[in-house]
Coordinates of C-alpha atoms in Angstrom, one line a residue:
Chain U
M1 CA 0.0 -0.1 0.0
K2 CA 1.3 3.4 -1.0
I3 CA 0.4 6.6 0.8
D4 CA 0.8 9.6 -1.5
S5 CA 3.1 12.2 -0.1
G6 CA 1.0 15.3 0.8
T7 CA -1.6 13.1 2.5
F8 CA -2.7 14.7 5.8
A9 CA -1.0 12.8 8.8
Y10 CA -1.8 13.3 12.4
R11 CA 1.0 12.2 14.7
R12 CA 0.6 10.9 18.3
R13 CA 2.3 8.6 20.9
A14 CA 0.5 5.7 22.4
A15 CA -0.3 6.8 26.1
F16 CA 0.2 4.3 29.0
A17 CA -3.5 4.7 29.7
D18 CA -4.3 3.5 26.2
T19 CA -2.9 0.0 26.9
D20 CA -4.6 -3.0 28.0
A21 CA -3.5 -6.2 29.8
M22 CA -2.1 -7.7 26.5
G23 CA 0.5 -5.0 26.7
V24 CA -0.9 -3.3 23.7
V25 CA -3.1 -0.2 22.9
H26 CA -6.7 -1.5 23.5
H27 CA -8.8 -1.7 20.2
V28 CA -11.3 1.0 21.1
N29 CA -8.6 3.7 21.4
Y30 CA -8.1 3.4 17.5
L31 CA -11.5 5.1 17.2
R32 CA -10.3 7.9 19.5
Y33 CA -7.0 8.2 17.4
F34 CA -9.2 8.5 14.4
E35 CA -11.3 11.2 16.0
E36 CA -8.1 13.3 17.0
A37 CA -7.0 12.9 13.4
R38 CA -10.2 14.4 11.8
V39 CA -10.2 17.2 14.4
A40 CA -6.5 17.9 13.7
W41 CA -7.6 17.7 9.9
L42 CA -10.2 20.3 10.3
R43 CA -7.7 22.6 12.1
E44 CA -5.2 22.0 9.4
M45 CA -7.8 22.9 6.6
G46 CA -8.6 26.1 8.4
I47 CA -12.1 25.0 9.0
A48 CA -12.2 24.3 12.8
G49 CA -14.1 27.3 13.1
L50 CA -17.2 25.6 11.4
H51 CA -17.3 23.1 14.0
F52 CA -18.4 22.9 17.8
P53 CA -17.3 24.7 20.2
K54 CA -16.8 27.6 17.8
S55 CA -20.1 27.0 15.6
D56 CA -23.0 24.8 16.4
M57 CA -22.0 21.9 14.3
V58 CA -20.6 18.5 15.3
L59 CA -19.7 15.7 12.7
A60 CA -21.7 12.9 14.4
V61 CA -20.6 9.4 13.9
L62 CA -23.2 7.3 11.9
E63 CA -20.8 4.3 11.3
S64 CA -17.3 3.4 12.1
R65 CA -15.0 0.2 11.3
C66 CA -11.7 -0.6 12.2
L67 CA -9.4 -3.4 10.8
H68 CA -6.3 -4.4 13.0
F69 CA -3.0 -5.7 11.5
L70 CA -0.3 -4.9 13.8
P71 CA -0.3 -4.2 17.8
V72 CA 0.9 -0.7 19.1
R73 CA 2.8 -0.6 22.3
F74 CA 3.1 2.2 24.9
E75 CA 5.2 5.0 23.7
D76 CA 5.1 4.0 20.1
E77 CA 4.7 6.9 17.8
V78 CA 2.0 6.6 15.1
L79 CA 0.9 8.6 12.1
V80 CA -2.9 8.3 11.3
Y81 CA -3.3 9.1 7.5
L82 CA -6.8 10.7 6.8
Q83 CA -8.8 11.1 3.5
A84 CA -12.2 12.6 3.2
R85 CA -15.1 12.7 0.7
G86 CA -18.6 14.0 0.7
E87 CA -21.6 12.1 -0.5
R88 CA -24.5 14.3 -0.2
L89 CA -25.2 15.0 3.7
K90 CA -22.7 12.3 4.7
I91 CA -19.0 12.7 5.0
H92 CA -16.8 9.6 4.6
M93 CA -13.3 9.5 6.1
Q94 CA -10.8 6.8 5.8
Y95 CA -7.7 6.2 8.0
V96 CA -4.5 4.3 7.8
I97 CA -2.3 4.1 11.0
V98 CA 1.5 3.4 10.6
F99 CA 4.4 3.4 12.7
A100 CA 6.1 7.0 12.5
S101 CA 9.6 5.1 12.3
E102 CA 8.4 2.5 9.8
P103 CA 5.6 4.0 7.6
G104 CA 5.5 1.0 5.6
K105 CA 4.0 -1.1 8.5
I106 CA 0.5 -0.8 8.7
I107 CA -1.1 -0.9 12.2
A108 CA -4.7 -0.5 11.3
K109 CA -7.2 0.9 8.8
G110 CA -10.4 2.2 9.4
M111 CA -13.4 4.4 8.2
T112 CA -16.2 6.4 9.7
T113 CA -19.2 7.8 8.1
L114 CA -20.1 11.2 9.7
V115 CA -23.0 13.7 9.2
P116 CA -23.1 17.4 10.4
V117 CA -25.7 17.9 13.4
N118 CA -26.3 20.7 15.6
S119 CA -26.2 20.6 19.4
S120 CA -29.6 19.1 19.4
L121 CA -28.4 16.3 17.3
K122 CA -30.6 17.3 14.3
P123 CA -28.9 17.0 10.9
I124 CA -28.0 20.2 9.3
R125 CA -26.7 21.4 6.0
Q126 CA -23.1 21.2 5.3
P127 CA -21.2 24.4 5.4
P128 CA -20.4 25.5 1.9
A129 CA -16.6 25.7 3.0
L130 CA -16.5 22.2 4.0
T131 CA -18.5 20.9 0.8
K132 CA -15.9 22.9 -1.2
L133 CA -13.2 21.2 0.7
L134 CA -14.5 17.6 0.3
E135 CA -14.9 18.2 -3.4
T136 CA -11.2 18.8 -3.9
S137 CA -10.0 16.5 -1.5
K138 CA -8.3 13.4 -2.7
W139 CA -9.8 9.9 -2.2
T140 CA -8.1 6.6 -2.9
E141 CA -10.7 3.8 -3.4
T142 CA -8.2 1.1 -2.6
W143 CA -7.1 2.2 1.1
L144 CA -9.5 -0.1 2.8
Chain Y
M1 CA -36.2 -6.0 13.4
K2 CA -37.0 -9.0 15.7
I3 CA -34.7 -10.4 18.5
D4 CA -35.5 -14.1 19.3
S5 CA -36.5 -14.6 23.1
G6 CA -33.6 -16.5 24.4
T7 CA -31.1 -14.3 22.7
F8 CA -28.2 -13.6 25.1
A9 CA -28.5 -10.0 26.6
Y10 CA -26.2 -7.9 28.7
R11 CA -27.6 -5.1 30.7
R12 CA -26.0 -2.1 31.9
R13 CA -26.4 1.7 32.4
A14 CA -24.7 4.4 30.6
A15 CA -22.1 6.0 33.0
F16 CA -21.6 9.7 33.2
A17 CA -18.0 9.2 32.1
D18 CA -19.3 7.6 29.0
T19 CA -21.0 10.8 27.7
D20 CA -19.4 13.5 25.6
A21 CA -20.1 17.4 25.0
M22 CA -23.2 16.5 23.0
G23 CA -24.7 15.1 26.2
V24 CA -24.7 11.5 24.7
V25 CA -22.7 8.4 25.1
H26 CA -19.5 9.1 23.0
H27 CA -19.3 6.5 20.0
V28 CA -16.2 4.6 21.1
N29 CA -17.9 3.3 24.4
Y30 CA -20.2 1.2 22.3
L31 CA -17.1 -1.0 21.5
R32 CA -16.5 -1.2 25.1
Y33 CA -20.1 -2.1 25.6
F34 CA -19.7 -4.8 23.0
E35 CA -16.6 -6.2 24.7
E36 CA -18.2 -6.3 28.2
A37 CA -21.3 -8.1 26.5
R38 CA -19.0 -10.8 25.0
V39 CA -17.2 -11.2 28.4
A40 CA -20.6 -11.7 30.1
W41 CA -21.6 -14.1 27.3
L42 CA -18.4 -16.4 27.9
R43 CA -19.3 -16.3 31.5
E44 CA -22.9 -17.1 31.1
M45 CA -21.8 -20.0 28.7
G46 CA -19.7 -21.5 31.3
I47 CA -16.5 -21.2 29.3
A48 CA -15.0 -18.0 31.0
G49 CA -12.3 -20.4 32.2
L50 CA -10.8 -20.8 28.9
H51 CA -10.0 -17.1 28.6
F52 CA -7.4 -14.9 30.1
P53 CA -6.9 -14.6 33.0
K54 CA -7.9 -18.1 33.9
S55 CA -6.3 -19.5 30.7
D56 CA -3.6 -18.1 28.3
M57 CA -6.1 -17.4 25.5
V58 CA -7.5 -13.9 24.6
L59 CA -10.2 -13.1 21.8
A60 CA -8.1 -10.5 20.1
V61 CA -10.0 -8.0 17.8
L62 CA -9.3 -8.2 14.1
E63 CA -12.1 -6.0 13.1
S64 CA -15.0 -4.1 14.6
R65 CA -18.0 -2.2 13.1
C66 CA -20.6 -0.2 14.7
L67 CA -23.6 1.7 13.1
H68 CA -25.5 4.2 15.3
F69 CA -29.1 5.0 15.1
L70 CA -30.2 6.5 18.3
P71 CA -28.3 8.3 21.2
V72 CA -28.1 7.0 24.6
R73 CA -27.9 9.4 27.6
F74 CA -26.5 9.3 31.1
E75 CA -28.5 6.7 33.2
D76 CA -30.4 5.1 30.3
E77 CA -30.5 1.4 30.7
V78 CA -29.5 -0.5 27.6
L79 CA -29.5 -4.3 26.5
V80 CA -26.8 -5.6 24.4
Y81 CA -28.0 -8.6 22.4
L82 CA -25.2 -10.7 21.0
Q83 CA -25.0 -13.7 18.6
A84 CA -21.7 -15.6 17.7
R85 CA -20.5 -18.1 15.1
G86 CA -17.2 -19.7 14.1
E87 CA -15.5 -19.5 10.8
R88 CA -12.4 -21.7 11.1
L89 CA -10.0 -19.8 13.4
K90 CA -12.2 -16.7 13.4
I91 CA -15.2 -16.1 15.7
H92 CA -17.7 -13.4 14.4
M93 CA -20.0 -11.7 16.9
Q94 CA -22.9 -9.3 16.2
Y95 CA -24.6 -7.2 18.6
V96 CA -27.8 -5.1 18.7
I97 CA -28.2 -2.4 21.5
V98 CA -31.7 -1.4 22.5
F99 CA -33.2 0.6 25.4
A100 CA -34.1 -1.8 28.2
S101 CA -37.5 0.1 28.6
E102 CA -38.1 0.0 24.9
P103 CA -36.5 -2.9 23.4
G104 CA -38.0 -2.1 20.0
K105 CA -35.7 0.9 19.8
I106 CA -32.4 0.0 18.1
I107 CA -29.6 2.3 19.5
A108 CA -26.8 0.6 17.6
K109 CA -25.8 -2.5 15.8
G110 CA -22.3 -3.8 15.4
M111 CA -20.0 -6.7 14.7
T112 CA -16.5 -7.7 15.7
T113 CA -14.3 -10.5 14.0
L114 CA -12.1 -12.2 16.7
V115 CA -9.3 -14.7 16.8
P116 CA -8.0 -16.6 19.7
V117 CA -4.4 -15.6 20.7
N118 CA -2.1 -16.5 23.6
S119 CA -0.5 -13.7 25.7
S120 CA 2.4 -13.3 23.2
L121 CA -0.3 -12.3 20.6
K122 CA 0.2 -15.7 18.7
P123 CA -3.0 -17.1 17.0
I124 CA -3.9 -20.3 18.8
R125 CA -6.2 -23.1 18.2
Q126 CA -9.7 -22.7 19.3
P127 CA -10.5 -24.5 22.5
P128 CA -12.8 -27.5 21.6
A129 CA -15.6 -26.4 24.1
L130 CA -15.6 -22.9 22.4
T131 CA -15.7 -24.7 18.9
K132 CA -18.6 -26.7 20.0
L133 CA -20.5 -23.9 21.6
L134 CA -20.2 -21.9 18.4
E135 CA -21.5 -24.8 16.2
T136 CA -24.8 -24.7 18.2
S137 CA -25.1 -20.9 18.6
K138 CA -27.9 -19.5 16.6
W139 CA -26.9 -16.7 14.1
T140 CA -29.4 -14.5 12.2
E141 CA -27.8 -13.2 8.9
T142 CA -30.3 -10.3 8.9
W143 CA -29.2 -8.6 12.0
L144 CA -26.8 -6.0 10.6
Chain B
M1 CA -10.6 -1.7 59.0
K2 CA -14.2 -2.5 59.6
I3 CA -16.9 -1.7 57.3
D4 CA -20.3 -1.5 59.1
S5 CA -22.9 -3.8 57.7
G6 CA -25.5 -1.7 56.3
T7 CA -23.0 0.5 54.4
F8 CA -23.9 1.3 50.8
A9 CA -22.1 -0.9 48.5
Y10 CA -21.7 -0.9 44.7
R11 CA -20.6 -4.0 43.0
R12 CA -18.9 -4.2 39.5
R13 CA -16.4 -6.4 37.7
A14 CA -13.2 -4.9 36.3
A15 CA -13.5 -4.8 32.5
F16 CA -11.0 -5.7 30.0
A17 CA -10.8 -2.2 28.6
D18 CA -10.0 -1.1 32.4
T19 CA -6.7 -2.9 32.4
D20 CA -3.4 -1.6 31.5
A21 CA 0.0 -2.8 30.2
M22 CA 0.8 -4.1 33.7
G23 CA -2.1 -6.4 33.6
V24 CA -4.1 -4.5 36.3
V25 CA -6.9 -1.9 36.4
H26 CA -5.2 1.3 35.2
H27 CA -5.3 3.9 38.1
V28 CA -7.6 6.6 36.4
N29 CA -10.5 4.0 36.5
Y30 CA -10.9 3.9 40.2
L31 CA -12.2 7.6 39.8
R32 CA -14.9 6.2 37.3
Y33 CA -15.7 3.4 39.9
F34 CA -16.2 6.0 42.6
E35 CA -18.6 8.0 40.2
E36 CA -20.5 4.9 39.2
A37 CA -20.8 4.1 43.0
R38 CA -22.1 7.7 43.9
V39 CA -24.6 7.5 41.1
A40 CA -25.8 4.2 42.2
W41 CA -26.1 5.6 45.8
L42 CA -28.3 8.4 44.5
R43 CA -30.5 5.9 42.9
E44 CA -30.7 3.8 45.9
M45 CA -31.5 6.7 48.2
G46 CA -34.3 7.5 46.0
I47 CA -32.9 10.9 45.0
A48 CA -31.6 10.3 41.5
G49 CA -34.5 12.5 40.3
L50 CA -32.7 15.5 41.8
H51 CA -29.8 14.9 39.5
F52 CA -29.0 15.4 35.8
P53 CA -30.5 14.6 33.5
K54 CA -33.9 14.5 35.5
S55 CA -33.1 17.8 37.1
D56 CA -30.7 20.6 36.3
M57 CA -28.2 19.6 39.0
V58 CA -24.8 17.8 38.7
L59 CA -22.5 17.0 41.5
A60 CA -19.4 18.7 40.1
V61 CA -16.1 17.2 41.3
L62 CA -13.9 19.8 43.2
E63 CA -11.5 17.5 44.4
S64 CA -10.6 13.8 44.2
R65 CA -8.1 11.7 46.0
C66 CA -7.2 7.8 45.8
L67 CA -4.8 5.8 47.7
H68 CA -3.9 2.2 46.2
F69 CA -3.2 -0.6 48.1
L70 CA -3.8 -3.8 46.1
P71 CA -4.1 -4.3 42.2
V72 CA -7.3 -5.4 40.6
R73 CA -7.3 -7.6 37.4
F74 CA -9.5 -8.3 34.7
E75 CA -12.9 -10.1 35.9
D76 CA -12.2 -9.3 39.5
E77 CA -15.4 -8.4 41.2
V78 CA -15.2 -5.5 43.6
L79 CA -17.4 -3.7 46.0
V80 CA -17.0 0.0 46.4
Y81 CA -18.2 1.1 50.0
L82 CA -19.5 4.7 50.1
Q83 CA -20.1 7.3 52.9
A84 CA -21.4 10.7 52.4
R85 CA -21.6 14.0 54.6
G86 CA -22.5 17.6 53.9
E87 CA -20.3 20.6 54.8
R88 CA -22.3 23.8 53.7
L89 CA -22.5 23.7 50.0
K90 CA -20.0 20.9 49.7
I91 CA -20.6 17.2 49.8
H92 CA -17.8 14.8 50.9
M93 CA -17.7 11.3 49.9
Q94 CA -15.3 8.7 50.8
Y95 CA -15.0 5.2 49.2
V96 CA -13.3 1.9 50.1
I97 CA -12.9 -0.6 47.5
V98 CA -12.5 -4.5 48.4
F99 CA -12.6 -7.6 46.7
A100 CA -16.1 -9.1 46.7
S101 CA -14.8 -12.5 47.4
E102 CA -12.5 -11.1 50.2
P103 CA -14.2 -8.1 51.7
G104 CA -11.3 -7.8 54.1
K105 CA -8.7 -7.0 51.3
I106 CA -8.6 -3.4 50.7
I107 CA -7.7 -2.4 47.2
A108 CA -8.2 1.3 47.4
K109 CA -9.6 4.1 49.4
G110 CA -10.4 7.6 48.2
M111 CA -12.6 10.8 48.6
T112 CA -14.3 13.2 46.5
T113 CA -15.5 16.8 47.2
L114 CA -18.5 17.6 45.3
V115 CA -20.5 20.8 45.0
P116 CA -24.0 21.0 43.3
V117 CA -24.0 23.0 40.0
N118 CA -26.4 23.5 37.2
S119 CA -25.8 22.8 33.5
S120 CA -24.0 26.1 33.2
L121 CA -21.6 25.0 36.0
K122 CA -23.1 27.6 38.4
P123 CA -23.1 26.5 42.0
I124 CA -26.6 26.1 43.2
R125 CA -28.3 25.4 46.3
Q126 CA -28.3 21.9 47.6
P127 CA -31.9 20.4 47.2
P128 CA -33.4 20.0 50.8
A129 CA -34.0 16.2 50.2
L130 CA -30.2 15.9 49.6
T131 CA -29.3 18.1 52.7
K132 CA -31.6 16.0 54.8
L133 CA -30.1 12.6 53.4
L134 CA -26.5 13.9 54.5
E135 CA -27.6 14.8 57.9
T136 CA -28.8 11.4 58.6
S137 CA -26.0 9.5 56.7
K138 CA -23.5 7.8 58.6
W139 CA -19.7 8.9 58.4
T140 CA -16.8 7.3 60.0
E141 CA -13.7 9.5 60.4
T142 CA -11.2 6.7 60.3
W143 CA -12.0 5.3 56.9
L144 CA -9.2 7.1 54.9
Chain C
M1 CA 0.8 31.7 41.8
K2 CA 4.0 31.8 40.0
I3 CA 5.5 29.1 37.7
D4 CA 9.3 29.6 37.4
S5 CA 10.4 29.9 33.8
G6 CA 12.3 26.8 33.1
T7 CA 9.7 24.4 34.7
F8 CA 9.0 21.5 32.6
A9 CA 5.6 21.8 30.7
Y10 CA 3.6 19.4 28.7
R11 CA 1.4 20.7 26.0
R12 CA -1.9 19.0 24.7
R13 CA -5.3 19.7 23.6
A14 CA -8.5 18.4 25.0
A15 CA -9.8 15.9 22.9
F16 CA -13.6 15.6 22.2
A17 CA -13.7 12.0 23.7
D18 CA -12.3 13.7 26.9
T19 CA -15.6 15.6 27.4
D20 CA -18.6 14.8 29.3
A21 CA -22.2 15.8 29.2
M22 CA -21.5 19.1 31.0
G23 CA -19.4 20.1 27.9
V24 CA -16.2 20.1 29.8
V25 CA -13.3 17.7 30.0
H26 CA -14.4 14.9 32.4
H27 CA -12.5 14.9 35.7
V28 CA -10.9 11.6 35.5
N29 CA -9.2 12.7 32.4
Y30 CA -6.9 15.2 34.5
L31 CA -5.1 11.9 35.8
R32 CA -4.3 10.9 32.3
Y33 CA -2.9 14.3 31.4
F34 CA -0.7 14.0 34.7
E35 CA 0.6 10.5 33.4
E36 CA 1.1 12.0 29.8
A37 CA 3.0 14.9 31.5
R38 CA 5.3 12.6 33.5
V39 CA 6.0 10.4 30.6
A40 CA 6.9 13.4 28.5
W41 CA 9.2 14.6 31.4
L42 CA 11.2 11.3 31.5
R43 CA 11.7 11.6 27.8
E44 CA 12.6 15.0 28.3
M45 CA 15.0 14.4 31.1
G46 CA 16.6 11.5 28.9
I47 CA 15.7 8.8 31.2
A48 CA 12.8 7.2 29.3
G49 CA 15.0 4.3 28.6
L50 CA 14.9 3.4 32.3
H51 CA 11.2 2.8 32.3
F52 CA 8.9 0.2 30.6
P53 CA 8.8 -0.8 27.9
K54 CA 12.6 -0.1 27.3
S55 CA 13.5 -1.5 30.9
D56 CA 11.6 -3.5 33.4
M57 CA 10.6 -0.7 35.6
V58 CA 7.2 1.2 35.9
L59 CA 6.3 4.1 38.1
A60 CA 3.5 2.7 40.0
V61 CA 0.8 5.0 41.3
L62 CA 0.5 4.8 45.1
E63 CA -1.7 8.0 45.5
S64 CA -3.1 10.7 43.4
R65 CA -5.0 13.9 44.1
C66 CA -6.5 16.5 42.0
L67 CA -8.1 20.0 42.7
H68 CA -10.2 21.5 40.1
F69 CA -10.5 25.2 39.7
L70 CA -11.7 26.0 36.1
P71 CA -13.3 23.8 33.5
V72 CA -11.6 22.9 30.2
R73 CA -13.6 22.5 26.8
F74 CA -13.0 20.7 23.6
E75 CA -10.0 22.1 21.7
D76 CA -8.6 24.0 24.7
E77 CA -4.9 23.9 24.7
V78 CA -3.4 23.3 28.0
L79 CA 0.2 23.3 29.6
V80 CA 0.7 20.8 32.4
Y81 CA 3.7 22.0 34.6
L82 CA 5.4 19.3 36.7
Q83 CA 7.8 19.1 39.6
A84 CA 9.4 16.0 41.0
R85 CA 11.2 15.1 44.1
G86 CA 12.4 11.9 45.7
E87 CA 11.6 10.7 49.1
R88 CA 13.4 7.6 49.7
L89 CA 11.9 4.8 47.5
K90 CA 8.9 7.0 46.6
I91 CA 8.8 9.8 44.1
H92 CA 6.3 12.7 44.5
M93 CA 5.1 14.7 41.5
Q94 CA 2.9 17.7 41.6
Y95 CA 1.3 19.4 38.7
V96 CA -0.3 22.6 37.8
I97 CA -2.6 22.9 34.6
V98 CA -3.1 26.1 33.0
F99 CA -4.5 27.3 29.6
A100 CA -1.8 27.6 27.0
S101 CA -3.3 31.0 25.9
E102 CA -3.8 32.4 29.4
P103 CA -1.0 30.8 31.7
G104 CA -2.3 32.8 34.6
K105 CA -5.5 31.0 35.0
I106 CA -5.1 27.7 36.9
I107 CA -7.4 24.9 35.7
A108 CA -6.2 22.2 38.2
K109 CA -3.6 21.2 40.5
G110 CA -2.5 17.7 41.7
M111 CA 0.1 15.2 42.9
T112 CA 0.8 11.8 42.5
T113 CA 3.1 9.6 44.7
L114 CA 4.9 6.9 42.6
V115 CA 6.9 4.0 43.4
P116 CA 9.2 1.9 41.1
V117 CA 8.0 -1.5 40.6
N118 CA 8.9 -4.3 38.1
S119 CA 6.4 -6.0 35.7
S120 CA 5.5 -8.4 38.6
L121 CA 4.6 -5.2 40.5
K122 CA 7.3 -5.9 43.2
P123 CA 9.0 -2.6 44.5
I124 CA 12.4 -2.1 43.2
R125 CA 15.5 0.1 43.7
Q126 CA 15.3 3.5 42.1
P127 CA 17.6 3.6 39.2
P128 CA 20.6 5.9 40.2
A129 CA 20.1 8.1 37.2
L130 CA 16.6 8.9 38.3
T131 CA 17.7 9.4 42.0
K132 CA 20.4 11.9 40.7
L133 CA 17.8 13.7 38.6
L134 CA 15.3 14.0 41.5
E135 CA 18.1 15.4 43.8
T136 CA 18.8 18.3 41.5
S137 CA 15.0 18.8 40.5
K138 CA 13.5 21.9 41.8
W139 CA 10.5 21.6 44.0
T140 CA 8.2 24.4 45.2
E141 CA 6.4 23.7 48.6
T142 CA 3.6 26.1 47.8
W143 CA 2.2 24.8 44.6
L144 CA -0.6 22.8 45.8

């Protein structure tokens, strides 16, 4: 699998609190890493201002999926690559997690389907700046 | 959707720590509820003794998926219905979460694919008692 | 240390997701167990209706403390004993966690200081039913 | 309260998953931030190699305490200041959390008492490099 240079990547270390009794990061934390990556992506794309808490919009998770290939241990540094595309109201994001020190080693892949909602959890219209960003974002069908 | 009477159900309340700033249970916690449900299922089926910490076997998560339909709030009581089936080394489990007070209202559906590993994370043979249990477990193709 | 019979106790099992790479429940989860215990206590005392989400009051944590004596492992069943007392606006709660199977073995002790706030996080008056309950609650100075 | 320039500071943003139904970071996560800060400190001090997973030593938490002054919201950036001192086998650490954008505003203060243990959770001798570091570390009695 090849990740295009220029793909957005979020970097973080595995915390001790993220591990479980098998000595590896507990599987639910990958969804937290995905969330952190998409928040960092919104910030990097300059549209964090469209999202809670700065605006009354949250990207609610309709569906999530994660496939695990290699374990991550305490203090391992990982990169979470992210791609996004729109599909009417929905936003699809896909993620590939690799070791920062060995980016060819895939730890996990995943996807989330999101929908913009307000703080009453009612679906709302996608902000135009987000729609525009999604239209020009690169999406690789073969990531997952 | 109809859940057969006799389907295993794990009951728990949403904790305050499980909620997020939208006032609802944060999506990653559904994977924790699925995990709690399968641990309770192993116990109920009388085979918790085959699993860590009583034996050197853990059901490692290869894949997980969750679809969200309704939000859960602090103190809501939910039922997590669970079905399991074997596929060679792999074990598939599927889950439906409903409100305990309104079992017709589906909160979330999900699945996990698991594989037995030892504490060094090496895949191991399925214990015969688990295989046997999986062979006789009911599986409904239309749950997800 | 002696726990009076009649002391409120909350029972729960340690979840796999609660453990860390040392094979034991990660220390932050004790604060979650304390929270679950005090929510269960409010329910048992018949005053859960005074608290969020049924009323616009939350017991916000001003201070928490935990002392660790013995590790807890996956699937261990524990009891969280709880006592509460009022001090003007503040509510003090103290906790002792023991093994359900060996109640003489103390796992952890802790305390939290709480204050009633509304959903805007403004301190509010203690509901009279809560004050009255606190006045008649038993408190043992020597627990911690 | 004055934090000396030169005090070690760990910077992080509050994640969405860290918030609760009051719209603020849930209190248990402050203990996770403390842990992340001390791991970052060990790294910064050049002695992460003495600790798990690189060596068979973990700093186990004997006691923790946290005092809360101001709420933190999603996307707030905070600094966790840390000081450490030794007391025979024990290591005391104290923490002050402030807003990165307004370092005069104190969010929380806390302390943890730690003891070096091996992976069997047996107390072990403090590595000399750690002892030496603790002897020369600055400690301000008035932080808490």
